[in-house]
XYZ file of N, CA and C in Angstrom:
738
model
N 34.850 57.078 -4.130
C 33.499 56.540 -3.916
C 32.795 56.308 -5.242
N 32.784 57.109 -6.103
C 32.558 57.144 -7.277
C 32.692 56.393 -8.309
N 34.546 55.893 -8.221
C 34.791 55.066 -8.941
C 34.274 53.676 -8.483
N 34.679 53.639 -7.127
C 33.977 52.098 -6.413
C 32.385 51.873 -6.741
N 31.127 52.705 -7.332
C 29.893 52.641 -7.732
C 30.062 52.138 -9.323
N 31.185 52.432 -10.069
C 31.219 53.000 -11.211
C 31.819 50.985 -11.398
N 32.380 51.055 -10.462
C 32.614 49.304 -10.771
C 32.337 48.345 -10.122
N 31.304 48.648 -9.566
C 29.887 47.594 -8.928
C 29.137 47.632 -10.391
N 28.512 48.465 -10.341
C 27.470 48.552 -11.935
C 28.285 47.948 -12.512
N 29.129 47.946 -13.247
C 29.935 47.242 -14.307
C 29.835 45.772 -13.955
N 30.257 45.508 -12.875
C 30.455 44.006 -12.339
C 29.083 43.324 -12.687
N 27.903 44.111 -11.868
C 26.792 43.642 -11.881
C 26.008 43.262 -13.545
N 26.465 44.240 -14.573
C 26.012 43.633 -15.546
C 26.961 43.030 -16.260
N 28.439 42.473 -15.887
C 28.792 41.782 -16.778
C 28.750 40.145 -16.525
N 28.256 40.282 -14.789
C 29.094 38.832 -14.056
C 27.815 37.762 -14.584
N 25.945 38.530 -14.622
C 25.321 37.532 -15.764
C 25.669 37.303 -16.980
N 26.206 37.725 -17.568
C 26.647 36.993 -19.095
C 27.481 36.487 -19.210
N 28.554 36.281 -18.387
C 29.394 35.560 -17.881
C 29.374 34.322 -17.431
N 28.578 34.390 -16.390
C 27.943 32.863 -15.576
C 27.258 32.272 -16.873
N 26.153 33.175 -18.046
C 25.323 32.472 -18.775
C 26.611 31.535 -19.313
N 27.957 31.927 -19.375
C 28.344 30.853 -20.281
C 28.801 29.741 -20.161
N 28.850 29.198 -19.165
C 29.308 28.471 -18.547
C 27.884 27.216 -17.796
N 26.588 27.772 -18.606
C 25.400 26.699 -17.791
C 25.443 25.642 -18.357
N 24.845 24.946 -17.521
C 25.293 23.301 -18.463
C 24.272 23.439 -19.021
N 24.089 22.848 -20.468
C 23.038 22.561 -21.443
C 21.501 21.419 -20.630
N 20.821 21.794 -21.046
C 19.748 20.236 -20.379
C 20.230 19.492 -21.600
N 20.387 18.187 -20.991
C 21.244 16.782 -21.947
C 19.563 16.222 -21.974
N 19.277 16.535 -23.473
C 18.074 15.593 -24.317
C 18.432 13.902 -24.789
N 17.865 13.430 -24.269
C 17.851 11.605 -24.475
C 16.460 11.620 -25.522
N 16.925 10.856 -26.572
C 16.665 10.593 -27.898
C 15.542 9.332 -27.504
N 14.784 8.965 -28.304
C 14.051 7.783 -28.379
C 14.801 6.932 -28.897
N 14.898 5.629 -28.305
C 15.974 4.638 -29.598
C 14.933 4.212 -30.715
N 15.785 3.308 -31.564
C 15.219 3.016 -32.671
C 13.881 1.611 -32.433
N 14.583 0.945 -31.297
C 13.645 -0.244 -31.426
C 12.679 0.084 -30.104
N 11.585 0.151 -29.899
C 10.862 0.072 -28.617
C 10.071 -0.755 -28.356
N 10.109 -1.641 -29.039
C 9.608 -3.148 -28.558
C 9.967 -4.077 -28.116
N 9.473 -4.876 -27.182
C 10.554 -5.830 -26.683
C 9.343 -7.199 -26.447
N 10.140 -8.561 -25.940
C 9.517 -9.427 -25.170
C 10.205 -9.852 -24.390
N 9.629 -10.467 -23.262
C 10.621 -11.000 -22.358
C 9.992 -12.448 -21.973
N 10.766 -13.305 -20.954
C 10.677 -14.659 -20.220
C 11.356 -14.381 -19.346
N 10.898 -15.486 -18.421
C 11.364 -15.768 -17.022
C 12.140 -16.698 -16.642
N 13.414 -16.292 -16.662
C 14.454 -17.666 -16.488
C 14.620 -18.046 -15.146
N 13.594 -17.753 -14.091
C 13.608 -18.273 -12.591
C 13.741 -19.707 -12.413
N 12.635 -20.818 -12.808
C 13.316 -21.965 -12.979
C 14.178 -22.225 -13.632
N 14.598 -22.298 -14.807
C 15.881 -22.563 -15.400
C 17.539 -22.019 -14.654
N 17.324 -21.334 -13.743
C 18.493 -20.057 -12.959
C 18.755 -21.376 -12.106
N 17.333 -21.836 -11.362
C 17.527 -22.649 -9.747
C 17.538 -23.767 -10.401
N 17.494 -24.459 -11.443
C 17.792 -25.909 -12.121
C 19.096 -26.045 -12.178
N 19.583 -24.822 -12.849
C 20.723 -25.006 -13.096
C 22.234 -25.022 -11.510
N 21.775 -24.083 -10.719
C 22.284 -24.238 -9.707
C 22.319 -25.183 -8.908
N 21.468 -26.074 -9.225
C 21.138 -27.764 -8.532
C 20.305 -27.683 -7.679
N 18.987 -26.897 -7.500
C 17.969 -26.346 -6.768
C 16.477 -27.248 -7.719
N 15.595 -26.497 -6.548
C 14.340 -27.066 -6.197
C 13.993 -25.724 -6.638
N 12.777 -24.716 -7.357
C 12.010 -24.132 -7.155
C 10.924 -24.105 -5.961
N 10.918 -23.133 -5.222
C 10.222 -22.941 -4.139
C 8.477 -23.148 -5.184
N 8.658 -21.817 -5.688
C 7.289 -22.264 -6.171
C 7.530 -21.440 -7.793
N 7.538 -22.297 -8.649
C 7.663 -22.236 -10.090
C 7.016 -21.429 -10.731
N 7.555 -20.524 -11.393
C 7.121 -19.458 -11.732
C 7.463 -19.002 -13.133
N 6.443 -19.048 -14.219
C 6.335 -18.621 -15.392
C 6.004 -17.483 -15.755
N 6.424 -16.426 -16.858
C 6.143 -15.521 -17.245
C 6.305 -15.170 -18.403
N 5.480 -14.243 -19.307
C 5.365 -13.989 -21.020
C 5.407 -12.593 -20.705
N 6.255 -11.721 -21.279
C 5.791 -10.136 -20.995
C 5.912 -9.454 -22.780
N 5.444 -8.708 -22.498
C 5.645 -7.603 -24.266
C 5.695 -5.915 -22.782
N 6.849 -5.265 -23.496
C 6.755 -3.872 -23.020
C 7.280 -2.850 -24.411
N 6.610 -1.993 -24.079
C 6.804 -1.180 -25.691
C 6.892 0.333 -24.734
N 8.170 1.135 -25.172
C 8.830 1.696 -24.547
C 8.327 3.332 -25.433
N 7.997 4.023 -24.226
C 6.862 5.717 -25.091
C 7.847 6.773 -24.344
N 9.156 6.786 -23.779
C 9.494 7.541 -23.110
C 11.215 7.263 -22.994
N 12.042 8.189 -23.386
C 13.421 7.805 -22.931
C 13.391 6.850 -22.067
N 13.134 7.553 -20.983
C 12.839 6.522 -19.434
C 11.565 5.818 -19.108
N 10.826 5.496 -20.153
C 9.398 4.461 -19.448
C 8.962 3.722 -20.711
N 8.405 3.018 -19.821
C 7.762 1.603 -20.737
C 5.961 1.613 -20.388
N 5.580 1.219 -20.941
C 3.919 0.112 -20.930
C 4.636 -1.040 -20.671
N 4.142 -1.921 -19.893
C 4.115 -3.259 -19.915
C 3.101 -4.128 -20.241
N 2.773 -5.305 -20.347
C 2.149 -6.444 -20.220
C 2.461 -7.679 -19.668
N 1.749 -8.374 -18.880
C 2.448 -9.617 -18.550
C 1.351 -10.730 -18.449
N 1.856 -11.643 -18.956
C 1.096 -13.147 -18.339
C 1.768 -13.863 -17.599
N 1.321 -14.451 -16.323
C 2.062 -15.010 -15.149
C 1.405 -16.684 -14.611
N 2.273 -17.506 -14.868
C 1.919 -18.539 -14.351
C 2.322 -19.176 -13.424
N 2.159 -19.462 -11.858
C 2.740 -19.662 -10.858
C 2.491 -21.103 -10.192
N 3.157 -21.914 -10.100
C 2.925 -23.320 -9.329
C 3.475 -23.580 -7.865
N 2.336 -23.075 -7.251
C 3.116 -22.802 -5.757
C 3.147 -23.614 -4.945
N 2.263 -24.807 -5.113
C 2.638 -26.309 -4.283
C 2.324 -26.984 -5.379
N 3.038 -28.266 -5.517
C 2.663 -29.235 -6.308
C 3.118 -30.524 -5.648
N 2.640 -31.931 -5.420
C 3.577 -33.003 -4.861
C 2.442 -34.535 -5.793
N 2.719 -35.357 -5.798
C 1.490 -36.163 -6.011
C 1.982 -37.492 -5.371
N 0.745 -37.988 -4.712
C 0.880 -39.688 -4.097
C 2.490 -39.822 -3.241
N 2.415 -38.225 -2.247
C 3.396 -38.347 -1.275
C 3.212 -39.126 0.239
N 3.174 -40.870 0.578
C 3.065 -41.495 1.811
C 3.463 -40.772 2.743
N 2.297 -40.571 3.843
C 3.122 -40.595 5.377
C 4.128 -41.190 6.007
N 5.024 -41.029 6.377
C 6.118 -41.583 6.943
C 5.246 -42.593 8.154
N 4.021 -42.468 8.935
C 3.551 -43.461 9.737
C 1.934 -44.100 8.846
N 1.981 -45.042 9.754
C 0.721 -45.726 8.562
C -0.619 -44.969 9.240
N -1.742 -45.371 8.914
C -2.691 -44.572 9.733
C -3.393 -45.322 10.389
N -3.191 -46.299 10.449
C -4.030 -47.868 11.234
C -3.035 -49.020 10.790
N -3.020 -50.585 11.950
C -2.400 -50.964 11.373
C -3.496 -52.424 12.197
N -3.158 -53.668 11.711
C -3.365 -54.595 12.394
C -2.458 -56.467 12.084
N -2.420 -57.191 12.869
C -2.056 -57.960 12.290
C -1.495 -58.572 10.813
N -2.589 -58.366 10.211
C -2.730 -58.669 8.743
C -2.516 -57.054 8.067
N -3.184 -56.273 8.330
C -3.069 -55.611 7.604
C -2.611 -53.928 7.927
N -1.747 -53.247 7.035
C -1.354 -51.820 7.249
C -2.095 -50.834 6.272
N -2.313 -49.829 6.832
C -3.173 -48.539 5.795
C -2.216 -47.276 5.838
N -1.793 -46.730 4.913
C -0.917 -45.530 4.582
C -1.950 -44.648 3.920
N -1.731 -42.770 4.113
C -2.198 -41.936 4.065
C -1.274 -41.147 2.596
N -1.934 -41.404 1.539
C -1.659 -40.497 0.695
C -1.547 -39.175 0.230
N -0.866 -38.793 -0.273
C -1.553 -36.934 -0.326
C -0.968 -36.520 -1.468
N -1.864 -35.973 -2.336
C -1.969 -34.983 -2.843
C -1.937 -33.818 -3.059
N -1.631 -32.560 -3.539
C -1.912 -31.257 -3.868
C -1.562 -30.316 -4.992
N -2.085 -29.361 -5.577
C -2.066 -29.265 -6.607
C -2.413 -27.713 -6.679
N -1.393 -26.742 -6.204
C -1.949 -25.391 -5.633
C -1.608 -24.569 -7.130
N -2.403 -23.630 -7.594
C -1.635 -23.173 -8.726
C -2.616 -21.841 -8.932
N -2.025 -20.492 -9.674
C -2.688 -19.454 -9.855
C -1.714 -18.761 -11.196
N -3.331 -18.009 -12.012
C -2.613 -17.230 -13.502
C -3.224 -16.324 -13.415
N -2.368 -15.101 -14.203
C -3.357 -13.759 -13.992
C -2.579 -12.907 -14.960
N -2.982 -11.590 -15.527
C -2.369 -10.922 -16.410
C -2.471 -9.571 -16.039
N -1.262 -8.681 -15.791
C -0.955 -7.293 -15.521
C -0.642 -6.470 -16.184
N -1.274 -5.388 -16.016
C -1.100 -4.113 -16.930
C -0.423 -2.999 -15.950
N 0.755 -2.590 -16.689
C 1.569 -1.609 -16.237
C 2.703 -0.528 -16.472
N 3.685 -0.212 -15.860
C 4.684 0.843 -16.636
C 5.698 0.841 -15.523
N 6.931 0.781 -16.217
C 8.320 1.273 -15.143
C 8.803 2.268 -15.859
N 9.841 2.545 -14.620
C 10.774 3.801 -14.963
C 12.565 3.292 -14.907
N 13.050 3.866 -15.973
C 14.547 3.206 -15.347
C 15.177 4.575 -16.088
N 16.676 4.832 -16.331
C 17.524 5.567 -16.823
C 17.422 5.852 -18.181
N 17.689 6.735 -18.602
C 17.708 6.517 -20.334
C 19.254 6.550 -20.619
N 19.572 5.857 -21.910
C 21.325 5.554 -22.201
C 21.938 5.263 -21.121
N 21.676 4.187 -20.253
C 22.743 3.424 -19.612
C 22.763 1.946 -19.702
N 24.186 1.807 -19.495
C 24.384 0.566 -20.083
C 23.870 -0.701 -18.779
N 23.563 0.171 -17.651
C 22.710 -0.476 -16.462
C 22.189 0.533 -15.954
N 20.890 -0.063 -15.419
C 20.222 0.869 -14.673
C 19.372 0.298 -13.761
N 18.872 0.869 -12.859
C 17.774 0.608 -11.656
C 16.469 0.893 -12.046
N 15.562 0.100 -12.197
C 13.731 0.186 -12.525
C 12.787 -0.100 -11.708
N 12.201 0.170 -12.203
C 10.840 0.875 -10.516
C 9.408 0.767 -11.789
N 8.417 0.221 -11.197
C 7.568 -0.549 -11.698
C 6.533 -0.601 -11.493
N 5.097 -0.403 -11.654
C 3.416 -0.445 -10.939
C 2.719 -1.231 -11.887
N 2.380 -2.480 -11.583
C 1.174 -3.112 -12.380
C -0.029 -3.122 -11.349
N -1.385 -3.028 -12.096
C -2.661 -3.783 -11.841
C -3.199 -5.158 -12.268
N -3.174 -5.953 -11.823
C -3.540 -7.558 -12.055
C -5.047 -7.962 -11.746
N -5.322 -9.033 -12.754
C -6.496 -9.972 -12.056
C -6.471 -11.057 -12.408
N -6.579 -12.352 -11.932
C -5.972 -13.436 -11.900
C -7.241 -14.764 -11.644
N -6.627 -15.878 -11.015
C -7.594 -17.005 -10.956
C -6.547 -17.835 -9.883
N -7.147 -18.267 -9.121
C -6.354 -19.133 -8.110
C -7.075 -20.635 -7.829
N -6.304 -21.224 -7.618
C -6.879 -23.180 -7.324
C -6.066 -23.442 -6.555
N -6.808 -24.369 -5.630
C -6.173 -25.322 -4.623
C -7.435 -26.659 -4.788
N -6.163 -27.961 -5.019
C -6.929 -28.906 -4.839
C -6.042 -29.690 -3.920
N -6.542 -30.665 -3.347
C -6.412 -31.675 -1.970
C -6.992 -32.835 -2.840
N -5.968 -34.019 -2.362
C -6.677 -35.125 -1.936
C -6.340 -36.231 -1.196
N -6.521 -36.634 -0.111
C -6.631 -37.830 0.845
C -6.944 -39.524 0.188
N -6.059 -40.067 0.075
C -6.163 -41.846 -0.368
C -5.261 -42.532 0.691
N -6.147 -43.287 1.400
C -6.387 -44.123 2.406
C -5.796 -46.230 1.259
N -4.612 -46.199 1.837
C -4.529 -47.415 0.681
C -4.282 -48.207 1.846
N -4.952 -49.912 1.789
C -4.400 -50.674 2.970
C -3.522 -51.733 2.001
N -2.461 -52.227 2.718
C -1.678 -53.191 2.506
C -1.456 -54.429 3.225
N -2.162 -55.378 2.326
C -1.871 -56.762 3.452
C -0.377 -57.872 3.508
N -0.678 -58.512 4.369
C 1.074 -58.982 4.837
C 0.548 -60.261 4.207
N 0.931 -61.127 2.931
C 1.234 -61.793 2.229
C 1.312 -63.321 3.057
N 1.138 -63.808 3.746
C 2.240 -64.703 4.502
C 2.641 -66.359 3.657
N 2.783 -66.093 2.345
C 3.635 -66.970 1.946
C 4.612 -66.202 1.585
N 5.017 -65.014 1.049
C 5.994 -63.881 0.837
C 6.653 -63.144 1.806
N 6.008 -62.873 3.278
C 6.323 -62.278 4.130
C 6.231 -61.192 3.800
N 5.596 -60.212 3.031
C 5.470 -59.070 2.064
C 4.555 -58.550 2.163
N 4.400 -57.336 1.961
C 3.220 -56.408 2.393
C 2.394 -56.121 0.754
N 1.666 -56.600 0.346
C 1.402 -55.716 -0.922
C -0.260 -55.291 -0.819
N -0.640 -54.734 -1.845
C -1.946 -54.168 -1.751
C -3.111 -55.289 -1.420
N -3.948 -54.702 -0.561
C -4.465 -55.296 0.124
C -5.997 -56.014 -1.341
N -5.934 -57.130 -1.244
C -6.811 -57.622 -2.217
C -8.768 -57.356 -1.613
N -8.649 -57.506 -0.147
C -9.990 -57.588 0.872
C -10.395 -56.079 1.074
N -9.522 -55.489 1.465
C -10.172 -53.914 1.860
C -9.835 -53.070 0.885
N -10.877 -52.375 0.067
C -10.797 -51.385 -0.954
C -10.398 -50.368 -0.299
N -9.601 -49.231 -1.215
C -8.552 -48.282 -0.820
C -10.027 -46.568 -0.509
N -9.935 -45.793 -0.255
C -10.816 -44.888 0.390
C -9.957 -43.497 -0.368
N -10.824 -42.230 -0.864
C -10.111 -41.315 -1.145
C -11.340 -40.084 -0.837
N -10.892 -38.812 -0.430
C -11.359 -37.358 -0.617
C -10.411 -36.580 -1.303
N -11.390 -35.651 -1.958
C -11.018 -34.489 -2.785
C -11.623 -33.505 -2.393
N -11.039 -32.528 -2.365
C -11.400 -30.931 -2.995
C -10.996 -30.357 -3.452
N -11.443 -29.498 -4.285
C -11.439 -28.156 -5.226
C -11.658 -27.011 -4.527
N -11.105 -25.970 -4.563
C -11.766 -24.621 -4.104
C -11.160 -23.488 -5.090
N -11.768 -23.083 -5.860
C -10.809 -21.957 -6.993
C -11.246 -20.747 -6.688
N -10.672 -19.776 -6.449
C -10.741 -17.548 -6.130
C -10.667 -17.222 -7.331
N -11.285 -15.957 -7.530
C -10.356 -15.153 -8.163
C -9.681 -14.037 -7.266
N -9.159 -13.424 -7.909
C -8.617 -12.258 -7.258
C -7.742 -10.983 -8.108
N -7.793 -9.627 -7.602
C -7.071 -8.508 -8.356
C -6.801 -7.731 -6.995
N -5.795 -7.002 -7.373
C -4.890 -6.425 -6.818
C -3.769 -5.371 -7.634
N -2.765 -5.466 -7.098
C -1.667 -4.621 -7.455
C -0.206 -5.090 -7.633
N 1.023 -4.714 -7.996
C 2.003 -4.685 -7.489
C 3.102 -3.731 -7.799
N 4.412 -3.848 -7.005
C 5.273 -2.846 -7.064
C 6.525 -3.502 -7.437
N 7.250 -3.166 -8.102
C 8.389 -3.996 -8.671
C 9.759 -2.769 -8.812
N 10.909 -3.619 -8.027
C 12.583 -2.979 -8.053
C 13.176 -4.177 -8.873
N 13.831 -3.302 -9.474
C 15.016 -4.190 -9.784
C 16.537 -3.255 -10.534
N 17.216 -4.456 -11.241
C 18.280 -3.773 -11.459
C 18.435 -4.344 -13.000
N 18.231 -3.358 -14.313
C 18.751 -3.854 -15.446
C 19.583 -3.591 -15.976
N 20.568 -4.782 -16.789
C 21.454 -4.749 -18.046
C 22.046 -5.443 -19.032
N 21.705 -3.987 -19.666
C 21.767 -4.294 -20.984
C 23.217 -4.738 -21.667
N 22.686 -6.177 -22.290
C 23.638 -7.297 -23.389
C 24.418 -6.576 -24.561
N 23.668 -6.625 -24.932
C 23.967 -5.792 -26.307
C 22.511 -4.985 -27.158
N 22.275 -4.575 -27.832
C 21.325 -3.607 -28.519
C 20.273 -4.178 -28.599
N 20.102 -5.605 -28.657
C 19.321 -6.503 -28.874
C 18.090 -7.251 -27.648
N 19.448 -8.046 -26.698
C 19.239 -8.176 -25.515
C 19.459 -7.466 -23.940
N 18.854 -7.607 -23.006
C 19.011 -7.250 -21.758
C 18.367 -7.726 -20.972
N 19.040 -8.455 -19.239
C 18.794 -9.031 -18.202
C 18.214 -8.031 -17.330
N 17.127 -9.013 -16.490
C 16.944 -7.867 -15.394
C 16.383 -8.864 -13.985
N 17.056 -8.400 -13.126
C 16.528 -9.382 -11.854
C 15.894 -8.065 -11.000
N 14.579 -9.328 -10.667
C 13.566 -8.094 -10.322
C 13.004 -8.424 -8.903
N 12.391 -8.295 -7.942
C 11.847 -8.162 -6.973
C 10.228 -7.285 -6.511
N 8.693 -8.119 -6.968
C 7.671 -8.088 -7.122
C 6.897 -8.313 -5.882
N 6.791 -7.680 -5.015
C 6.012 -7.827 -4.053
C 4.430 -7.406 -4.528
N 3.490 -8.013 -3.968
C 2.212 -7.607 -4.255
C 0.950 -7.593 -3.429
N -0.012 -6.795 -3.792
C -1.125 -6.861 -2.644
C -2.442 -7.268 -3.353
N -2.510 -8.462 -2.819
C -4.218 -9.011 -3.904
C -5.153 -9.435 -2.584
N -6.763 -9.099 -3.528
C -7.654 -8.904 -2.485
C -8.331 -10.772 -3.261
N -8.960 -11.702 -2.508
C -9.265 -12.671 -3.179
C -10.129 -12.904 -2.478
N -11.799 -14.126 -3.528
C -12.967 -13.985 -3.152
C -12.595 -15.546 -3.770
N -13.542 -16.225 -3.316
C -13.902 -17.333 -3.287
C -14.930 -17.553 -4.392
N -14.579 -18.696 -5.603
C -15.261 -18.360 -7.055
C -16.418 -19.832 -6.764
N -16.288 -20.680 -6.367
C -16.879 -22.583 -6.497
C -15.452 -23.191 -5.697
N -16.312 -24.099 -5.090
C -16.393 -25.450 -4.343
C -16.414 -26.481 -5.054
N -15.895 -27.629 -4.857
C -16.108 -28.970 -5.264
C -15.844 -30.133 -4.274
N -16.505 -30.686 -3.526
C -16.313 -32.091 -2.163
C -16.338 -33.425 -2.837
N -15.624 -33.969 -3.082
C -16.222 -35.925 -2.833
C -16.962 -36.062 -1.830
N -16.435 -35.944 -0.772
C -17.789 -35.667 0.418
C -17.814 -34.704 1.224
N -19.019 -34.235 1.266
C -19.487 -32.723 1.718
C -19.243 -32.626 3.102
N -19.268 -33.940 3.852
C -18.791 -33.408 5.251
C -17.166 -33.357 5.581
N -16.820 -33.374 4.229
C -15.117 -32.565 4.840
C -15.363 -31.484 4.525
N -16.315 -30.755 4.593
C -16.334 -29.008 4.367
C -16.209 -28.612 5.855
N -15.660 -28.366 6.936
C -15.413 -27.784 7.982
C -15.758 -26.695 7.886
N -14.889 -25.506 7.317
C -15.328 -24.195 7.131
C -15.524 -24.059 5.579
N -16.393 -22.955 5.529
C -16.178 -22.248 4.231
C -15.078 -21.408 3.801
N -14.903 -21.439 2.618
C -13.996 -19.907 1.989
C -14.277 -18.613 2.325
N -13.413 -18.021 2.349
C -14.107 -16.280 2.640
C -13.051 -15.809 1.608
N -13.482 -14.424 1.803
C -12.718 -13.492 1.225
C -11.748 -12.813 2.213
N -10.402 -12.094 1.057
C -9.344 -12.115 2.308
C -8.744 -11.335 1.426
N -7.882 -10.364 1.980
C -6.663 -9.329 1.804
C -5.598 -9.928 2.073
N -4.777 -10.130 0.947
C -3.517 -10.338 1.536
C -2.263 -9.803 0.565
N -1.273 -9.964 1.223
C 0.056 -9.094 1.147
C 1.360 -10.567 1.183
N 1.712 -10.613 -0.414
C 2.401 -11.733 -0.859
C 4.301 -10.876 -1.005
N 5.403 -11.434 -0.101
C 6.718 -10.914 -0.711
C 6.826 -11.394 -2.140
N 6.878 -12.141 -2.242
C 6.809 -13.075 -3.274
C 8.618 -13.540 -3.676
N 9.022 -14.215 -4.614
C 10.660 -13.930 -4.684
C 11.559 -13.128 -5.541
N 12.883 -13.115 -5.873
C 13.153 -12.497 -6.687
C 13.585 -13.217 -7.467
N 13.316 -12.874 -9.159
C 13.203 -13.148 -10.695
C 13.879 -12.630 -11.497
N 14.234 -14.034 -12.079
C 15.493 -13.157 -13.545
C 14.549 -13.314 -14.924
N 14.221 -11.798 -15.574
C 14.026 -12.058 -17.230
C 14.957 -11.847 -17.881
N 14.722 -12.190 -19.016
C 15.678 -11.607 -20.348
C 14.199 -11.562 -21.184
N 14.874 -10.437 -22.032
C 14.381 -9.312 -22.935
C 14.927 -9.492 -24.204
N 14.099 -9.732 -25.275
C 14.698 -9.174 -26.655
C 14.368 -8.256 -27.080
N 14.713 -7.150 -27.324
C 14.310 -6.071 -28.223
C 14.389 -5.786 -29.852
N 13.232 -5.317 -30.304
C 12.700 -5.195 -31.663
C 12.079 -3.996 -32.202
């Protein structure tokens, strides 16, 4: 009995200094040398090159300067062209008569810029990694419209339709510009080129609250409703940058 006490105690103080040797060290990640970077947005240039259309064109300038193995500050300037078309005809005319046909023009010209302040998180020393992201934004938004009413008369020594010389052509416009601020949350997946460069395709969903800044009518009775203010919740798409680091 004795001896069996006599080599418990023993066990008990040797089996901690034992285990101590064998703990894994905490693995310290170093600051690198360069923590500056800039980046661009090769989203149009990606869908040009694939033989694509941009849904809605999307520019970006970023600087992130890196305070943490694993985190950054960001900055960004964002320029987005989310409808654009000009002097697109209706496929039907909008009146027509003997002599003469009238086609419905259209215009639009939707576009918004804004600049975000923020910080991600990704891995430290990997040659890829997964990043996770929070900016605050405030921005400026426009939508303009416009309606041109063109008539075309039927020629009849040509048999030809060309612009009508008798009835002058008719047009409306509007302007309506927001601002707006909000938030967003950003995944993606980066990697790194070489020491210099690194890709990252990202995925930016966001939540912006927007107020109605000025109005502008050619004529005031196409104002139907007014602007309001509105909450809304944009997926938005997913984006390739590249990064130089400095």
């Amino acid at each position: 009995m004795i001896r069996h006490l006599i080599l418990l105690a023993t066990w008990l103080l040797i089996a901690p200094s034992l285990s101590a040797q064998y703990d894994n060290e905490p693995v310290v990640f170093n600051m690198p040398e360069k923590v500056n970077s800039i980046g661009v947005s090769l989203t149009p240039a990606i869908v040009t090159v694939m033989n694509g259309t941009p849904v809605i064109s999307r520019y970006s300038l970023m600087y992130k300067r890196q305070v943490k193995p694993n985190r950054s500050w960001r900055f960004q300037v964002n320029f987005e062209d989310r409808e654009f078309y000009e002097e697109e005809r209706n496929d039907s005319p909008v009146s027509w008569s003997d002599t003469t046909i009238t086609f419905q023009y259209d215009s639009r010209n939707y576009y918004n810029i804004d600049v975000r302040f923020g910080t991600e998180w990704f891995k430290a020393d990997q040659k890829s990694s997964m990043t996770y992201g929070v900016d605050v934004l405030v921005g400026f938004w426009s939508e303009f419209d416009r309606e041109r009413m063109r008539p075309f008369y039927l020629d009849p020594e040509f048999e030809v339709y060309v612009p009508s010389p008798f009835i002058a052509e008719t047009f409306t416009e509007q302007t309506i510009t927001y601002g707006y601020a909000g938030f967003d949350f950003s995944i993606g997946q980066k990697l790194y080129i070489n020491e210099n460069f690194n890709f990252m395709i990202r995925w930016t969903p966001e939540v912006l609250y927007l107020w109605p800044m000025s109005e502008t009518y050619s004529d005031e009775l196409q104002r139907s409703t007014a602007p309001s203010s509105e909450l809304t919740f944009r997926l938005r798409g997913i984006e390739g940058l590249l990064h130089y680091t400095f």
